[in-house]
PDB file of C-alpha atoms in Angstrom:
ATOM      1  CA  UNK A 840    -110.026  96.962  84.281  1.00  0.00           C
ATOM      2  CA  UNK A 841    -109.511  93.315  84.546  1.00  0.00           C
ATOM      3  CA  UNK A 842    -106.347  92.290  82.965  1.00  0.00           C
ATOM      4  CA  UNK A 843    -106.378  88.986  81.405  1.00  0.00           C
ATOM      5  CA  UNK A 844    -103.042  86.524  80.909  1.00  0.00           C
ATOM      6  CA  UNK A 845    -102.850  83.060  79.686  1.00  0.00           C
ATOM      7  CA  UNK A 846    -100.527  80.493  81.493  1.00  0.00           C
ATOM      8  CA  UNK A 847     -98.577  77.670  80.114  1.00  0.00           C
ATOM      9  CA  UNK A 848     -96.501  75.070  81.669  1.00  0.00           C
ATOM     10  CA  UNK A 849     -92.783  74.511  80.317  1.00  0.00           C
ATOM     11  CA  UNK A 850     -91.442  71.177  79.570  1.00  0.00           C
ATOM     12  CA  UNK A 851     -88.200  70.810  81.405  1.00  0.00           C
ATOM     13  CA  UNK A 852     -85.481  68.502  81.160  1.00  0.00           C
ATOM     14  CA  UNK A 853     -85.055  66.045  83.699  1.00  0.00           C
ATOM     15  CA  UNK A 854     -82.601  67.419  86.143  1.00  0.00           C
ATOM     16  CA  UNK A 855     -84.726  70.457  86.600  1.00  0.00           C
ATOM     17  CA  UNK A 856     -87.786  68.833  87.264  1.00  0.00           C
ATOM     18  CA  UNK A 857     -86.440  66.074  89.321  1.00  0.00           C
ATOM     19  CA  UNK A 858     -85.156  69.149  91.195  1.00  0.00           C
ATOM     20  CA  UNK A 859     -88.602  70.934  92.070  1.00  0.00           C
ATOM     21  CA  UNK A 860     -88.004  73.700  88.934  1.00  0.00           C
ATOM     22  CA  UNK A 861     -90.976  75.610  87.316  1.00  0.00           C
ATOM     23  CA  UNK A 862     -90.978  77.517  84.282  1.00  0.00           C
ATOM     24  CA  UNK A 863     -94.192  79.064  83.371  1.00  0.00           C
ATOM     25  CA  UNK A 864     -94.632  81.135  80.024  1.00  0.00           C
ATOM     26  CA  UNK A 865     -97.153  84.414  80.988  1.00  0.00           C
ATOM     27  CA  UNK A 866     -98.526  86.282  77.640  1.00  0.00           C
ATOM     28  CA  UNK A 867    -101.502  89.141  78.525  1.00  0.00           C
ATOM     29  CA  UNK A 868    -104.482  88.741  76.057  1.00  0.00           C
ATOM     30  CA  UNK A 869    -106.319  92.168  77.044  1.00  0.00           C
ATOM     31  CA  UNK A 870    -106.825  94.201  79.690  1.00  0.00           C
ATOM     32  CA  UNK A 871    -104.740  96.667  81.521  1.00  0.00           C
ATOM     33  CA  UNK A 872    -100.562  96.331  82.419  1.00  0.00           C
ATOM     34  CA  UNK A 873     -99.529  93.682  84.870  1.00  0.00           C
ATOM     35  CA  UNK A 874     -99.776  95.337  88.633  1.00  0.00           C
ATOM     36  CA  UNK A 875     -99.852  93.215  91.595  1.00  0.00           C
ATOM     37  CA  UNK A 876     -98.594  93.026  95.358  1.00  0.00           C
ATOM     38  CA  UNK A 877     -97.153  89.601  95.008  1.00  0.00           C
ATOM     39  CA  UNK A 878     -97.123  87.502  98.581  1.00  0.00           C
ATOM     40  CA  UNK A 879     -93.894  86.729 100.412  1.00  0.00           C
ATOM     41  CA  UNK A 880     -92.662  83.046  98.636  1.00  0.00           C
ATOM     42  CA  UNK A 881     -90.115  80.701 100.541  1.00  0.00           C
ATOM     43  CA  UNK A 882     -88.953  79.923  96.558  1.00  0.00           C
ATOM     44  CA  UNK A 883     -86.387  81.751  94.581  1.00  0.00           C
ATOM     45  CA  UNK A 884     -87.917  83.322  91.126  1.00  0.00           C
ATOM     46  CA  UNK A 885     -86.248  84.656  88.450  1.00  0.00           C
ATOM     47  CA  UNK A 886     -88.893  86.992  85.703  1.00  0.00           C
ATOM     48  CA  UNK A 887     -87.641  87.606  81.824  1.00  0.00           C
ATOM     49  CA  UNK A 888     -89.770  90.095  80.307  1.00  0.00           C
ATOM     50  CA  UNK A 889     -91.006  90.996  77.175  1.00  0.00           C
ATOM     51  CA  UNK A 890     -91.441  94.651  75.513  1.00  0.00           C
ATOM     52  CA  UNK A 891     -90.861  96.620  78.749  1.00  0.00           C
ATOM     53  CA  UNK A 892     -89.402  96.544  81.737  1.00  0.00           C
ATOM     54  CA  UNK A 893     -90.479  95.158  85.251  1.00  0.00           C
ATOM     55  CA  UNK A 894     -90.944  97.627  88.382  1.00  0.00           C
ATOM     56  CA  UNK A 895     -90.449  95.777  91.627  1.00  0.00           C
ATOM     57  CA  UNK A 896     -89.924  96.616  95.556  1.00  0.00           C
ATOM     58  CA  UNK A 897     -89.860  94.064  98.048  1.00  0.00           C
ATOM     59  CA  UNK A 898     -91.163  95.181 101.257  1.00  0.00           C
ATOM     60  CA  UNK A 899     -89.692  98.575 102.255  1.00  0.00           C
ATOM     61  CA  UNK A 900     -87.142  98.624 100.482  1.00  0.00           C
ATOM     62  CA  UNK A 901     -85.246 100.226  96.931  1.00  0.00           C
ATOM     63  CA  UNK A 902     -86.852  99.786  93.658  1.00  0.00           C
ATOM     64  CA  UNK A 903     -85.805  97.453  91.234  1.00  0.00           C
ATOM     65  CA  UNK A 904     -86.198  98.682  87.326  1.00  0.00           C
ATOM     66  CA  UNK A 905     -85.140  95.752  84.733  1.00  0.00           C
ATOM     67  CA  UNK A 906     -86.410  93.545  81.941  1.00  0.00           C
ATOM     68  CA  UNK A 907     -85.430  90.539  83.766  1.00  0.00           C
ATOM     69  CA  UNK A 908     -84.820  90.052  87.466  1.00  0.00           C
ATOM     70  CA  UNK A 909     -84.975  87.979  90.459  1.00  0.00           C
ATOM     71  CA  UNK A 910     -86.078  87.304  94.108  1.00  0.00           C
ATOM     72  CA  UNK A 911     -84.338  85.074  96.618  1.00  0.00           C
ATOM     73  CA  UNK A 912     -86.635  83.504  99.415  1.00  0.00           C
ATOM     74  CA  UNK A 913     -89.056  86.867 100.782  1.00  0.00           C
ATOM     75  CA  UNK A 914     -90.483  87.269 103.810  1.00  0.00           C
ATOM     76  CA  UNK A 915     -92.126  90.441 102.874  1.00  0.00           C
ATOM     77  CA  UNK A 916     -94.618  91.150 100.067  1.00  0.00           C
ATOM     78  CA  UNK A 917     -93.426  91.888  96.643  1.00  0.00           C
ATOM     79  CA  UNK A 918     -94.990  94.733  94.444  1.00  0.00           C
ATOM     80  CA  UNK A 919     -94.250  93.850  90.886  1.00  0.00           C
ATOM     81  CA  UNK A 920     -95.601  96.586  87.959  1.00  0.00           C
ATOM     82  CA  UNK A 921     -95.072  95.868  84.300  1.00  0.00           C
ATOM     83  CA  UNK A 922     -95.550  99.199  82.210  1.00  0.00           C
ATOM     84  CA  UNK A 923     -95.434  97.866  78.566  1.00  0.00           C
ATOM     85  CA  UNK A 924     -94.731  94.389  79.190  1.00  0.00           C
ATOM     86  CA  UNK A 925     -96.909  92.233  76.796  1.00  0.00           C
ATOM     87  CA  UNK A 926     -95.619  88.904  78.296  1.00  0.00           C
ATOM     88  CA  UNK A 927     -92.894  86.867  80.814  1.00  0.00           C
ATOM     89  CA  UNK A 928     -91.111  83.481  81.506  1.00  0.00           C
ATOM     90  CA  UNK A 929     -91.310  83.120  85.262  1.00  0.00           C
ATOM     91  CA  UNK A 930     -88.593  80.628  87.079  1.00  0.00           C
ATOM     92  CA  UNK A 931     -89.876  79.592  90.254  1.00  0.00           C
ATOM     93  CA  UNK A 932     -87.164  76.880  92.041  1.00  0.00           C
ATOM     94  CA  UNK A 933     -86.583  75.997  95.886  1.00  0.00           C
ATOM     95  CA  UNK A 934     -84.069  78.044  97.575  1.00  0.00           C
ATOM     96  CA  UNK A 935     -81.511  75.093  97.689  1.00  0.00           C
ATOM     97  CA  UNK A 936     -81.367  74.990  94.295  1.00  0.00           C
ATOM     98  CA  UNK A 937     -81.125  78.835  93.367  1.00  0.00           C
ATOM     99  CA  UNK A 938     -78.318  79.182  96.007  1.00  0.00           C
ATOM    100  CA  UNK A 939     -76.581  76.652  94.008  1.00  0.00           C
ATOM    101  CA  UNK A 940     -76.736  77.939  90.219  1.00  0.00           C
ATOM    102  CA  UNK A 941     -77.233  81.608  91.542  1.00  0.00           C
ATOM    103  CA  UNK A 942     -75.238  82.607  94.864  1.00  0.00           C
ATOM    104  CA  UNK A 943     -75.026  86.303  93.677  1.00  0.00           C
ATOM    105  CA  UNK A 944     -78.814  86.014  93.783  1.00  0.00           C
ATOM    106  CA  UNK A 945     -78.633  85.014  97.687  1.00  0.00           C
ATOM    107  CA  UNK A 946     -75.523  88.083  98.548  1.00  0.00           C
ATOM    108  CA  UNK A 947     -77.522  90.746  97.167  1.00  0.00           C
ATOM    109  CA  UNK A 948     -81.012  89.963  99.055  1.00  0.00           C
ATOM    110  CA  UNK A 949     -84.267  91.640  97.655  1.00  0.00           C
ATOM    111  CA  UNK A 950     -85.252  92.639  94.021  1.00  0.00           C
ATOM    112  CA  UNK A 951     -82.226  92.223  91.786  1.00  0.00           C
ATOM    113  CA  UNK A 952     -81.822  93.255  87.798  1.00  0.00           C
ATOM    114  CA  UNK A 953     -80.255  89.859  86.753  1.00  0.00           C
ATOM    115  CA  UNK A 954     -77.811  92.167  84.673  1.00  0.00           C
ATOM    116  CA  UNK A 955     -76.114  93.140  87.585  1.00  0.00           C
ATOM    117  CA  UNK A 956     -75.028  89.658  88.127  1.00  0.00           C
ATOM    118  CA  UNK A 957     -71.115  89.978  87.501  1.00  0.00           C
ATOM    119  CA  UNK A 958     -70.710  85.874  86.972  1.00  0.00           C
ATOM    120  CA  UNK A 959     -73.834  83.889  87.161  1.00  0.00           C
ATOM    121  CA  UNK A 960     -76.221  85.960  84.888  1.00  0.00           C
ATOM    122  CA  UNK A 961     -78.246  83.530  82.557  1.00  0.00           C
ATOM    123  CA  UNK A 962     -77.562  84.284  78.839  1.00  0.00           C
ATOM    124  CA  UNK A 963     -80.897  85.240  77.423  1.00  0.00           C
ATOM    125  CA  UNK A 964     -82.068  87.474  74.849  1.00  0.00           C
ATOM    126  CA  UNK A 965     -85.627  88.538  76.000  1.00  0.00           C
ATOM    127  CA  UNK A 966     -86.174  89.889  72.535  1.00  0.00           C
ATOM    128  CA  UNK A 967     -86.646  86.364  71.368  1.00  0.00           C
ATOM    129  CA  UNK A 968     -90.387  84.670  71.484  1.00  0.00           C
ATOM    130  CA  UNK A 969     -91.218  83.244  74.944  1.00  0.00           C
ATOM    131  CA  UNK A 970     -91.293  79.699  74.023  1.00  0.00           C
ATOM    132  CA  UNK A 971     -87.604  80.469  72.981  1.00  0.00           C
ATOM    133  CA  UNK A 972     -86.474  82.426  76.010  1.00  0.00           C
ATOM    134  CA  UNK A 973     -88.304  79.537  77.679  1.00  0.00           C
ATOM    135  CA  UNK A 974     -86.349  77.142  76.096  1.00  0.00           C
ATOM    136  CA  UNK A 975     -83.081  78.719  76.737  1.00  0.00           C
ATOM    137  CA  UNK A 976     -83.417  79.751  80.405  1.00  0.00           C
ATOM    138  CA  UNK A 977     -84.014  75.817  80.896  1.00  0.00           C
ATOM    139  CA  UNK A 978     -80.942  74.753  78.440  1.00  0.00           C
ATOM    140  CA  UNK A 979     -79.065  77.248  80.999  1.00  0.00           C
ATOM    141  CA  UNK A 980     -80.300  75.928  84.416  1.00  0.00           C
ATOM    142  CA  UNK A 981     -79.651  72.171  83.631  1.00  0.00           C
ATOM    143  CA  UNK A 982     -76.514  72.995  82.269  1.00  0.00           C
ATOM    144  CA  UNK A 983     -75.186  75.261  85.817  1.00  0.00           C
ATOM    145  CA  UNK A 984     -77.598  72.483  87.908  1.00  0.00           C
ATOM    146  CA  UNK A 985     -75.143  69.669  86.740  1.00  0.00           C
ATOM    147  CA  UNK A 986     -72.301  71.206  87.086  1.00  0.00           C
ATOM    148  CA  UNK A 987     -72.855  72.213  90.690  1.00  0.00           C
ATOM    149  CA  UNK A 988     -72.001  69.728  93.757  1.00  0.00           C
ATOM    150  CA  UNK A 989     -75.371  67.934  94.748  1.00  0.00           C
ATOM    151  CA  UNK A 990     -77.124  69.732  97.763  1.00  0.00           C
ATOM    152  CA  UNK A 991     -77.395  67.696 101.258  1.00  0.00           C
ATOM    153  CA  UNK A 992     -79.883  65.250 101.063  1.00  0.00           C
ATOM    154  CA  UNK A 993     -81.221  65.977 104.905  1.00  0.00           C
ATOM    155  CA  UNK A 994     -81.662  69.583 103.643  1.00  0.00           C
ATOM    156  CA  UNK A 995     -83.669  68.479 100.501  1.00  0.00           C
ATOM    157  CA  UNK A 996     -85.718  66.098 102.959  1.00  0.00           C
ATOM    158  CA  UNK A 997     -86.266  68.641 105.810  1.00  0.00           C
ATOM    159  CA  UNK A 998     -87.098  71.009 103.384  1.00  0.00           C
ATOM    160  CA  UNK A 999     -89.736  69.233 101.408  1.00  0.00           C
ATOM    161  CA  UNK A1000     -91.526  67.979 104.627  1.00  0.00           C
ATOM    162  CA  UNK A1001     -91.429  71.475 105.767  1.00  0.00           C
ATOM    163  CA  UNK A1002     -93.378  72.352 102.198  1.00  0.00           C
ATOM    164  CA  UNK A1003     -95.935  69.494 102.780  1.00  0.00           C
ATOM    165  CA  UNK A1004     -96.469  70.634 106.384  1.00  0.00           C
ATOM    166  CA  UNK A1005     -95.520  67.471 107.816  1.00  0.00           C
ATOM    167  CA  UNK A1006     -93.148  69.508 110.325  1.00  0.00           C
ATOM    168  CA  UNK A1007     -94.127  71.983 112.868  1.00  0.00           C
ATOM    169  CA  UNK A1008     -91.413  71.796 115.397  1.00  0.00           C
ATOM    170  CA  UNK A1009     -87.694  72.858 114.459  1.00  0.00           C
ATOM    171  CA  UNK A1010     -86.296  70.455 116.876  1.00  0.00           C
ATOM    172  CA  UNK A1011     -88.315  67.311 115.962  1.00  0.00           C
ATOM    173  CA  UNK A1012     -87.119  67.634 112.169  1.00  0.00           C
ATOM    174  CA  UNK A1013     -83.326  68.211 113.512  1.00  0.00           C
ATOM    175  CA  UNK A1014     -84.002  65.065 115.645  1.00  0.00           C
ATOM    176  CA  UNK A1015     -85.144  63.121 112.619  1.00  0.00           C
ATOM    177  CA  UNK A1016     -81.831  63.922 111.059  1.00  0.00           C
ATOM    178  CA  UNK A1017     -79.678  63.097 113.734  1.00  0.00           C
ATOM    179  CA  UNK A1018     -78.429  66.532 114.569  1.00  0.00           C
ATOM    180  CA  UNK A1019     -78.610  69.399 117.176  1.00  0.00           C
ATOM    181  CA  UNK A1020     -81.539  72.020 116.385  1.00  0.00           C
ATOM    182  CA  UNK A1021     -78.729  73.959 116.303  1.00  0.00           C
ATOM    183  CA  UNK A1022     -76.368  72.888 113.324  1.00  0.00           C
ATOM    184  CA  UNK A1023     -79.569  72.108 111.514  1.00  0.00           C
ATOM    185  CA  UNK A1024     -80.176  76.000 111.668  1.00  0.00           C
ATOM    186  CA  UNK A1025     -77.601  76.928 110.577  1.00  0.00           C
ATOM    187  CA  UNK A1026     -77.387  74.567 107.514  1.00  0.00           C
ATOM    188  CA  UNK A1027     -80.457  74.949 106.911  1.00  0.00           C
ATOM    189  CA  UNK A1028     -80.121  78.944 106.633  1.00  0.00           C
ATOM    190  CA  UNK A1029     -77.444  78.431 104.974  1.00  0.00           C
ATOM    191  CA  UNK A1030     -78.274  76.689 102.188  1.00  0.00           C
ATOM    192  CA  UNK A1031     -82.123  78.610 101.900  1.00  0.00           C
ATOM    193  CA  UNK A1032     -81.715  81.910 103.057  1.00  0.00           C
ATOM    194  CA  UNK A1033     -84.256  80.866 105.351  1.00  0.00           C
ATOM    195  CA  UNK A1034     -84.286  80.493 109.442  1.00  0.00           C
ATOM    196  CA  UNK A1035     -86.519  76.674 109.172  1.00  0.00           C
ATOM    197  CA  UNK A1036     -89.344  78.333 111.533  1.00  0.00           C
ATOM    198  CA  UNK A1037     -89.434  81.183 109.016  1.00  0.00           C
ATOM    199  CA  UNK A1038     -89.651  78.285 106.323  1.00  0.00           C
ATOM    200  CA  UNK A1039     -92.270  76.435 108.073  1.00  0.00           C
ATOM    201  CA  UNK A1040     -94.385  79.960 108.717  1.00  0.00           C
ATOM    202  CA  UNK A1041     -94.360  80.573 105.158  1.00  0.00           C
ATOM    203  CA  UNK A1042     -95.709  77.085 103.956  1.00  0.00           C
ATOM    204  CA  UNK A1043     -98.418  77.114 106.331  1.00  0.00           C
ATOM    205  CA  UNK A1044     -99.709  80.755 105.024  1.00  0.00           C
ATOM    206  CA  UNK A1045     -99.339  79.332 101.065  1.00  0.00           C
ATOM    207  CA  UNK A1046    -101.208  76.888 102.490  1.00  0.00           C
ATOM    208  CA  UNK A1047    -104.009  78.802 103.676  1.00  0.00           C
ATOM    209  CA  UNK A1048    -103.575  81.431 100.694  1.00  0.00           C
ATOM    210  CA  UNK A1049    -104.374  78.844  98.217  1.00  0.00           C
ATOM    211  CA  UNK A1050    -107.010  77.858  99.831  1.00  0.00           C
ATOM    212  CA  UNK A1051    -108.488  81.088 100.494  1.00  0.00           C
ATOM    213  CA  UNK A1052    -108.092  81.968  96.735  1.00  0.00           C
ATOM    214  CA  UNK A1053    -109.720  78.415  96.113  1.00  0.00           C
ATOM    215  CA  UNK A1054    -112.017  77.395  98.148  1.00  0.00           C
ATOM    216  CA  UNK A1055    -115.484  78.984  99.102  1.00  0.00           C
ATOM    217  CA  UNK A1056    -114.792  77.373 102.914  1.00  0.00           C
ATOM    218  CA  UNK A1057    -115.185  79.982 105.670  1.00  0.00           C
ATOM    219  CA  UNK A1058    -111.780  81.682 106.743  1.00  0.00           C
ATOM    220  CA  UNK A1059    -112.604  80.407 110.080  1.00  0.00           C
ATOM    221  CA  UNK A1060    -112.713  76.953 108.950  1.00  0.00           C
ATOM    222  CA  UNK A1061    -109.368  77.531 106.935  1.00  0.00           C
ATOM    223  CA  UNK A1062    -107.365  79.027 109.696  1.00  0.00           C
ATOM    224  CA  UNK A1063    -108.409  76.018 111.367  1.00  0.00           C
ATOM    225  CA  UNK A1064    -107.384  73.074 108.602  1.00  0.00           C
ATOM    226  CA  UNK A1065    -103.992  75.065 107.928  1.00  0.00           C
ATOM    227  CA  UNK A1066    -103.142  75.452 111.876  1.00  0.00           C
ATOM    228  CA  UNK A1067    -103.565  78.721 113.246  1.00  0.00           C
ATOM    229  CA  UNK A1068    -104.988  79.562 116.437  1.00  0.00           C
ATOM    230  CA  UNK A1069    -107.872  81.161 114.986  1.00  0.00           C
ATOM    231  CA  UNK A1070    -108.763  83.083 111.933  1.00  0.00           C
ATOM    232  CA  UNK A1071    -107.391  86.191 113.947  1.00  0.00           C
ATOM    233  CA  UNK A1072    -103.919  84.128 114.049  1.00  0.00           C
ATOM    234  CA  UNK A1073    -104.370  83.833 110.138  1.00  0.00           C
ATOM    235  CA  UNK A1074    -105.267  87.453 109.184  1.00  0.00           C
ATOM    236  CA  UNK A1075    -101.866  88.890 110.814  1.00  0.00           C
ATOM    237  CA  UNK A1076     -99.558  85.988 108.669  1.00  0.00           C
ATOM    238  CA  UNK A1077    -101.594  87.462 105.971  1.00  0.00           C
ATOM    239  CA  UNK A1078    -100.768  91.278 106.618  1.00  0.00           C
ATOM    240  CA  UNK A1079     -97.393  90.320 107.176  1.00  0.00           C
ATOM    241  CA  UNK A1080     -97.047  88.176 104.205  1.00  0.00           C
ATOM    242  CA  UNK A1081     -99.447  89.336 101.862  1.00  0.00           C
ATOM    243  CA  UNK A1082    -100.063  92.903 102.621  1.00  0.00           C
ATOM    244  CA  UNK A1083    -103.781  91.981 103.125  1.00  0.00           C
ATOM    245  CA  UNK A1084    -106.104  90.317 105.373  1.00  0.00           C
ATOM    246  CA  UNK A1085    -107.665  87.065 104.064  1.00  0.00           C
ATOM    247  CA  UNK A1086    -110.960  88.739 102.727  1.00  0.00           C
ATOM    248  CA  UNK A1087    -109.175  91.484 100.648  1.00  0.00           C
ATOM    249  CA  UNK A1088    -106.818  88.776  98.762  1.00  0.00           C
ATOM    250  CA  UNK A1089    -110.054  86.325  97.974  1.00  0.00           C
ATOM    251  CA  UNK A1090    -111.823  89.801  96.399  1.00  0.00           C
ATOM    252  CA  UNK A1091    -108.457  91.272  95.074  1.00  0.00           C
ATOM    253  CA  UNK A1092    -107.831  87.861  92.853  1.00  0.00           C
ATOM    254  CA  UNK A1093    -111.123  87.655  91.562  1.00  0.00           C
ATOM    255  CA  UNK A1094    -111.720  91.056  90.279  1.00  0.00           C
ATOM    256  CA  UNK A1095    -107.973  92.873  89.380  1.00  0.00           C
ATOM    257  CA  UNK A1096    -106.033  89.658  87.768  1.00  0.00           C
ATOM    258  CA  UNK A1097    -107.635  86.963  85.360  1.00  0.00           C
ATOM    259  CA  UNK A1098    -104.831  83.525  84.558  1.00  0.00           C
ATOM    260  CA  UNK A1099    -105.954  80.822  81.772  1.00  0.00           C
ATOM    261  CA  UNK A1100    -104.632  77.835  81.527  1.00  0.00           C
ATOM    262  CA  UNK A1101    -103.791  77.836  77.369  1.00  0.00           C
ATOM    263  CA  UNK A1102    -102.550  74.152  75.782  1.00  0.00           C
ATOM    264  CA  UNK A1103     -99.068  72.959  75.865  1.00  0.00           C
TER     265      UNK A1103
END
């Protein structure tokens, strides 16, 4: 059965949005629980749940049970099962900022119950409505945002032409900069979680998965516009990313998981 959830856009105050920070309110309007394999995403995301708790793995490894949890930067897809859960306030924030207002988020690497954050946990009651827990979570985040030293502007820049694809080569953006392919590395890791060439493979296959999910273009012709090889090239960044080839993704969005847009 198709399960059917509306979407709605938070307002945010300015710090968060001049810092790349989405919050998105989820409510399901029929169908059956949330279940989904959820790609690999180069951007932190923190989930607050409603009336149930969330069931998430990334890649191989343990299980995650909790009402509320996050994800630092994956490189592996993410399955994510709601049993009862009637409705969620998804966070969704570059890695430069979520290593900022949530290091423990970074140190313990996969799925992680935000209750088991000893000192950084955000004070929420997911009991509340949504536009409330909303409203809180965002309170929180500009409040630990401004209180947190400002992240290095050639990490913010690198970063953001990596998610345009403007950059393909490491040592061309390091050049840009004015440092050694090296140092930027390691900056750069440290401050995403993220080697940049792992950064860079991930925005090219968001990319391509949004156009795939989009677009009615051959997958030929959108290996080609997102630059891969060839659609072969594509399918195993989808596998490894995605847990599916191109084909099964396009089917899999339009038959198991219906999103409206409702009014803000």
């Amino acid at each position: 059965m198709t399960a059917l959830w509306s979407m709605q856009r938070c307002p945010l105050p300015r710090i968060l949005a001049d810092h790349d920070v989405r919050i998105t309110i989820f409510a399901r309007l029929s169908g059956a629980a949330y279940a989904s394999l959820e790609p690999a995403s180069p951007r932190a995301v923190l989930i607050f749940g409603r009336h149930g708790a969330w069931h998430t793995r990334v890649g191989a490894g343990s299980d995650c049970t909790a009402t509320a949890f996050g994800c630092a930067p994956t490189t592996r897809p993410v399955a994510v099962a709601g049993d009862s859960v009637d409705g969620c306030v998804e966070v969704s924030m570059p890695p430069w900022v979520a290593g900022r207002i949530l290091p423990e988020l970074f140190e313990a690497g996969g799925a992680t119950a935000l209750a088991d954050l000893a000192t950084s946990r955000p004070p929420v009651d997911t009991g509340d409505s949504l536009a409330h827990t909303a409203a809180s979570i965002a309170r929180w985040l500009a409040g630990r945002l401004a209180d947190c030293p400002p992240a290095r502007p050639e990490i913010v820049w690198s970063w953001q032409q990596i998610m345009a694809g403007s950059a393909s080569q490491v040592r061309h953006l390091a050049a840009e900069i004015g440092w050694s392919e090296r140092h930027f590395g390691q900056l750069f890791r440290s401050a995403t979680g993220l080697e940049p060439k792992m950064a860079m493979q991930l925005a090219r296959f968001h990319a391509a998965l949004n156009l795939v999910l989009s677009s009615p273009e051959a997958l030929s012709a959108i290996a080609g516009a997102c630059g891969y090889a060839d659609q072969s090239h594509m399918t195993r960044a989808f596998l490894r990313f995605a847990g599916a080839p191109p084909a099964a993704a396009r089917v899999g969005a339009a038959s198991a998981l219906q999103i409206v847009a409702s009014p803000a």
